Short mmCIF file of C-alpha atoms in Angstrom, two decimals:
data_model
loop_
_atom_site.label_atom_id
_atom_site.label_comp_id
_atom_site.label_asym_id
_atom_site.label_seq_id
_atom_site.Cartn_x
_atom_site.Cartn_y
_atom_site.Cartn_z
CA UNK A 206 0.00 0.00 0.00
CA UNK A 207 1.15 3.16 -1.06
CA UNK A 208 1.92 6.33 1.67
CA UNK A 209 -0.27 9.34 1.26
CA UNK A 210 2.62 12.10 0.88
CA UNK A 211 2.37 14.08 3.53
CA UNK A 212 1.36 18.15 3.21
CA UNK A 213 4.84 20.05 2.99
CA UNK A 214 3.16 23.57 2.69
CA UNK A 215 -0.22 24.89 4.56
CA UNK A 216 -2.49 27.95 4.09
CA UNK A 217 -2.77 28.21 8.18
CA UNK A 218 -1.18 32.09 7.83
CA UNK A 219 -4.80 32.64 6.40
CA UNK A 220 -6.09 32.94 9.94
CA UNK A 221 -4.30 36.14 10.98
CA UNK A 222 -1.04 37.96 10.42
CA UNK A 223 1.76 38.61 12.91
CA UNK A 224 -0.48 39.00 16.27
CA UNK A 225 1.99 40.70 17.97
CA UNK A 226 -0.17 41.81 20.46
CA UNK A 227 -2.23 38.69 21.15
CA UNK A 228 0.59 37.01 20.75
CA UNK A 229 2.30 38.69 24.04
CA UNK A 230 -1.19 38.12 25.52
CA UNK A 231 -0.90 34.86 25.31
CA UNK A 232 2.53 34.26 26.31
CA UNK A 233 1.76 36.24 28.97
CA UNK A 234 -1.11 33.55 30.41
CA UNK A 235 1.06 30.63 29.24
CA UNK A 236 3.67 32.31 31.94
CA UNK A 237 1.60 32.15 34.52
CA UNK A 238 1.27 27.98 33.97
CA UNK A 239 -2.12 28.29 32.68
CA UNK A 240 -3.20 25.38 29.98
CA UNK A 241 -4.35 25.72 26.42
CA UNK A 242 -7.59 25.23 27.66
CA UNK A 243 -7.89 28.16 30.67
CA UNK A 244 -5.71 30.20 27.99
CA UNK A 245 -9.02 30.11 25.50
CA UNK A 246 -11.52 30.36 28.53
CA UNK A 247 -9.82 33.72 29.59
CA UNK A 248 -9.79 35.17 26.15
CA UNK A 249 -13.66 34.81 25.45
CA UNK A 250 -14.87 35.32 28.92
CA UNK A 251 -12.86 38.89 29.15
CA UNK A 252 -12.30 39.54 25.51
CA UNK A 253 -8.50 40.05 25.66
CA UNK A 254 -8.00 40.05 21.77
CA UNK A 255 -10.53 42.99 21.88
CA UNK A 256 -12.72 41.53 18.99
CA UNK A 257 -16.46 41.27 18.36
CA UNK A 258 -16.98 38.05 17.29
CA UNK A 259 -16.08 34.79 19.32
CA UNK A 260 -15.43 32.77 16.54
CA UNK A 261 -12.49 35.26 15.56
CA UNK A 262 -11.06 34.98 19.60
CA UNK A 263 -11.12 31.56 18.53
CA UNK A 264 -9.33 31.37 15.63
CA UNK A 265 -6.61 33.90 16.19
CA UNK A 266 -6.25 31.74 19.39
CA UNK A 267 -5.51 29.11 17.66
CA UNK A 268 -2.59 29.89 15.34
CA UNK A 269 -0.91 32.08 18.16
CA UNK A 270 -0.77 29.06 20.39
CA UNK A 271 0.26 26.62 17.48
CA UNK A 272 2.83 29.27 16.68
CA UNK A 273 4.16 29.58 20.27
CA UNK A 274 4.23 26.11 20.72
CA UNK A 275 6.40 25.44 18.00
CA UNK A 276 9.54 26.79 20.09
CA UNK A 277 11.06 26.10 22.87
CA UNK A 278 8.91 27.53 25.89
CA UNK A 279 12.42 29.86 26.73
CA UNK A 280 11.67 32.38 23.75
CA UNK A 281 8.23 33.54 25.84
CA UNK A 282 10.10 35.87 27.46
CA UNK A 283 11.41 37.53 24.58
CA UNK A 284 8.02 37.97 23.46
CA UNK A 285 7.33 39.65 26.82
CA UNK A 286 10.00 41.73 26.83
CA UNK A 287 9.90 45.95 27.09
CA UNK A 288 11.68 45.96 23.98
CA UNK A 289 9.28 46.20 20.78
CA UNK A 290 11.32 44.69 18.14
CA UNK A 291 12.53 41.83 20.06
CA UNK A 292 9.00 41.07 20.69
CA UNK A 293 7.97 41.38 17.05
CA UNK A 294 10.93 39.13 15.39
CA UNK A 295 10.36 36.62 18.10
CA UNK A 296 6.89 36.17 16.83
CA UNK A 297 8.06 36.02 13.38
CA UNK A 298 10.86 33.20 14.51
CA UNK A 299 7.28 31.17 15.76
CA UNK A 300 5.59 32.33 12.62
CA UNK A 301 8.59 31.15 10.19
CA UNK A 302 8.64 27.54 11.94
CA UNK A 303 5.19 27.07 12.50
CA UNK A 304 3.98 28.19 8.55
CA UNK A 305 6.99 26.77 6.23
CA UNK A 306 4.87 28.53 3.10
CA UNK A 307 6.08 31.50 4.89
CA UNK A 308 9.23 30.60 5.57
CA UNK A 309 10.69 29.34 2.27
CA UNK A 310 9.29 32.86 0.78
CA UNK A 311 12.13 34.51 2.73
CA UNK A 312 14.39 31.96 2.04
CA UNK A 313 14.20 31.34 -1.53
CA UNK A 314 12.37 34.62 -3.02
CA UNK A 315 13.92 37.18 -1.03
CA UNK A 316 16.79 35.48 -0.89
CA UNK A 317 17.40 35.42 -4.64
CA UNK A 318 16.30 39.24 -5.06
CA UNK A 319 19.14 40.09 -2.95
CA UNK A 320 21.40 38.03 -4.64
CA UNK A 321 20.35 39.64 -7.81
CA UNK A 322 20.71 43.16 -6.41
CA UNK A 323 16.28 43.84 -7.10
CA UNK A 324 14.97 45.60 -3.95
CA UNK A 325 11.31 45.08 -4.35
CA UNK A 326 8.90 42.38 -4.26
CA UNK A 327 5.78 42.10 -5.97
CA UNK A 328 2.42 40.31 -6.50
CA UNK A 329 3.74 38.08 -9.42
CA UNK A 330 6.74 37.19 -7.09
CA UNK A 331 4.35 35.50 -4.59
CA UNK A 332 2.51 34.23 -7.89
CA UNK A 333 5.99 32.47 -9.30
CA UNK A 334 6.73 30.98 -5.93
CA UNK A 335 3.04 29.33 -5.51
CA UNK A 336 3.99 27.79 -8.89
CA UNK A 337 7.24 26.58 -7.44
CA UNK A 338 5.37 24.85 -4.36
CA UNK A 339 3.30 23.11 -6.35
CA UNK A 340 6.21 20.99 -7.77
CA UNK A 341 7.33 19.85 -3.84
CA UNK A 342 3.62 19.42 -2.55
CA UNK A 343 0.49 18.57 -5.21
CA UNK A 344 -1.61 20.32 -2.15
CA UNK A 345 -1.28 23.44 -3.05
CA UNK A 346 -2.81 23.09 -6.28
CA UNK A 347 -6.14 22.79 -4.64
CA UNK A 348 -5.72 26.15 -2.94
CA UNK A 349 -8.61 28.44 -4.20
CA UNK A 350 -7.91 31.89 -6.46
CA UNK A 351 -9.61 33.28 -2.78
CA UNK A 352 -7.28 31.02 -0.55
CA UNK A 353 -4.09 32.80 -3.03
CA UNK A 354 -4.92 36.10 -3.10
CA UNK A 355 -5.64 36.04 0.86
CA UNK A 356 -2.00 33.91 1.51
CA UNK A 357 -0.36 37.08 -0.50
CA UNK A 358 -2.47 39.32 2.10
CA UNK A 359 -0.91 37.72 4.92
CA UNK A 360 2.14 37.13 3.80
CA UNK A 361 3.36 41.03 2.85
CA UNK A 362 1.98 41.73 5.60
CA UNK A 363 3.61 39.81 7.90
CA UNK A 364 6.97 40.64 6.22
CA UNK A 365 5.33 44.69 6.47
CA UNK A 366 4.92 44.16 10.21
CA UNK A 367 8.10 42.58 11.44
CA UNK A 368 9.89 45.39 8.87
CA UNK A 369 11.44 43.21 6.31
CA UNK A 370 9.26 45.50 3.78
CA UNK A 371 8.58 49.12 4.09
CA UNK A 372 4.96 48.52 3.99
CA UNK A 373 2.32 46.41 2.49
CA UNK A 374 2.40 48.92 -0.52
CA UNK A 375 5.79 49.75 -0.73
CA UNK A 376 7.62 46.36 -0.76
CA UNK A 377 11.09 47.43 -0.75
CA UNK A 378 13.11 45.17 1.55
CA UNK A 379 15.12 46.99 4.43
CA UNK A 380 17.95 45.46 5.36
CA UNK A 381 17.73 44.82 9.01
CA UNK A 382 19.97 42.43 11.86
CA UNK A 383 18.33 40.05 14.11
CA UNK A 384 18.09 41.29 17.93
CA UNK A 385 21.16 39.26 19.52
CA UNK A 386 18.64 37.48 21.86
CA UNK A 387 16.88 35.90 19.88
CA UNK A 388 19.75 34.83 17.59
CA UNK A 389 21.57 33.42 20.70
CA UNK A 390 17.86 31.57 21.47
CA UNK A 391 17.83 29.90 18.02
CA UNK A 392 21.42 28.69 17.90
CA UNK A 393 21.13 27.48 21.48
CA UNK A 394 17.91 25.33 19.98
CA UNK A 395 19.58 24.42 17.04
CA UNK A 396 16.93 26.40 14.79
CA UNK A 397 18.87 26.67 11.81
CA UNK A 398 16.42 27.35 9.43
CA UNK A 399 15.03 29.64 11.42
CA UNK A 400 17.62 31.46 11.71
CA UNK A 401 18.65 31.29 7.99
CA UNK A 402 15.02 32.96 7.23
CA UNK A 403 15.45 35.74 9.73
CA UNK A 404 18.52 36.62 8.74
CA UNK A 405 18.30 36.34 4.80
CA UNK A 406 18.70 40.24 4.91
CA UNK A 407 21.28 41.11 7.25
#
């Protein structure tokens, strides 16, 4: 009997983009020792994510804690920090290993426009590397025009918030170094690819 190949690349970033805020909200509770399920309790019984609709508590819930809980439990604090853009490239370490759609953009697209000296991404780029992910994983063929266009959403802006673009409309890159923290976290853990991502434009 043939193996089903297993999913290499998932549309999860769909559900919300960097959740910085929510995200320290969260590590905040998960600090205290509380479990996944007093964690979701909290947020709907006092609103904490500040949202109307339960159902979007819920689901932004849901990838922040799957995107925590792909690190080691030692980079909450850097989340939790005072300092803002510790906080924020933390999140995107959790982001990068928990969504490897996301991750292989900044490694192989960004990657190659600063090795061929072009500062500026753009909708076809995101377009092209789809393409290229069909090749390694037959899923993403069945992702919906909706499902792409939404992915490309998230994705800019992700890179917009954590400042690896000037904004979702101006997509130069900026050329920025990871905080020394969190670069001492992910060699400690043995994150490599992590740490390649992050620092693909240093």
């Amino acid at each position: 009997m043939k193996l089903k190949k297993p999913i290499h690349y998932s549309a999860n970033i769909t559900a919300g983009s960097l959740l910085v805020r929510e995200s320290r909200k969260v590590a905040e509770l998960l600090l205290l020792g509380l479990n996944r399920q007093e964690i979701k309790q909290k947020l709907l019984e006092e609103n904490l994510f500040q949202v109307r609709a339960q159902s979007s508590t819920v689901r932004r819930f849901r990838l922040v804690m799957d995107r925590l809980q792909s690190l080691d439990k030692t980079i909450l604090p850097l989340i939790m920090g005072d300092e803002n853009i510790l906080a924020t490239q933390s999140v995107l370490a959790c982001s990068v290993k928990h969504s490897r759609l996301l991750g292989d953009f900044m490694l192989k697209v960004i990657g190659r426009k600063i090795r061929i000296i072009d500062d500026k991404l753009s909708d076809r780029d995101w377009e092209k590397y789809l393409e290229s992910c069909e090749e390694l994983d037959p899923h993403v063929e069945k992702f919906t025009v909706s499902t792409r266009k939404k992915l490309r959403q998230i994705g800019f802006r992700i890179l917009a918030e954590s400042r690896f673009i000037e904004s979702q409309l101006d997509r130069r890159l900026v050329f920025l170094r990871i905080e020394p923290e969190l670069k001492t976290f992910l060699v400690n853990h043995d994150e490599k690819y992590v740490l390649k991502c992050l620092e693909v434009c240093e």
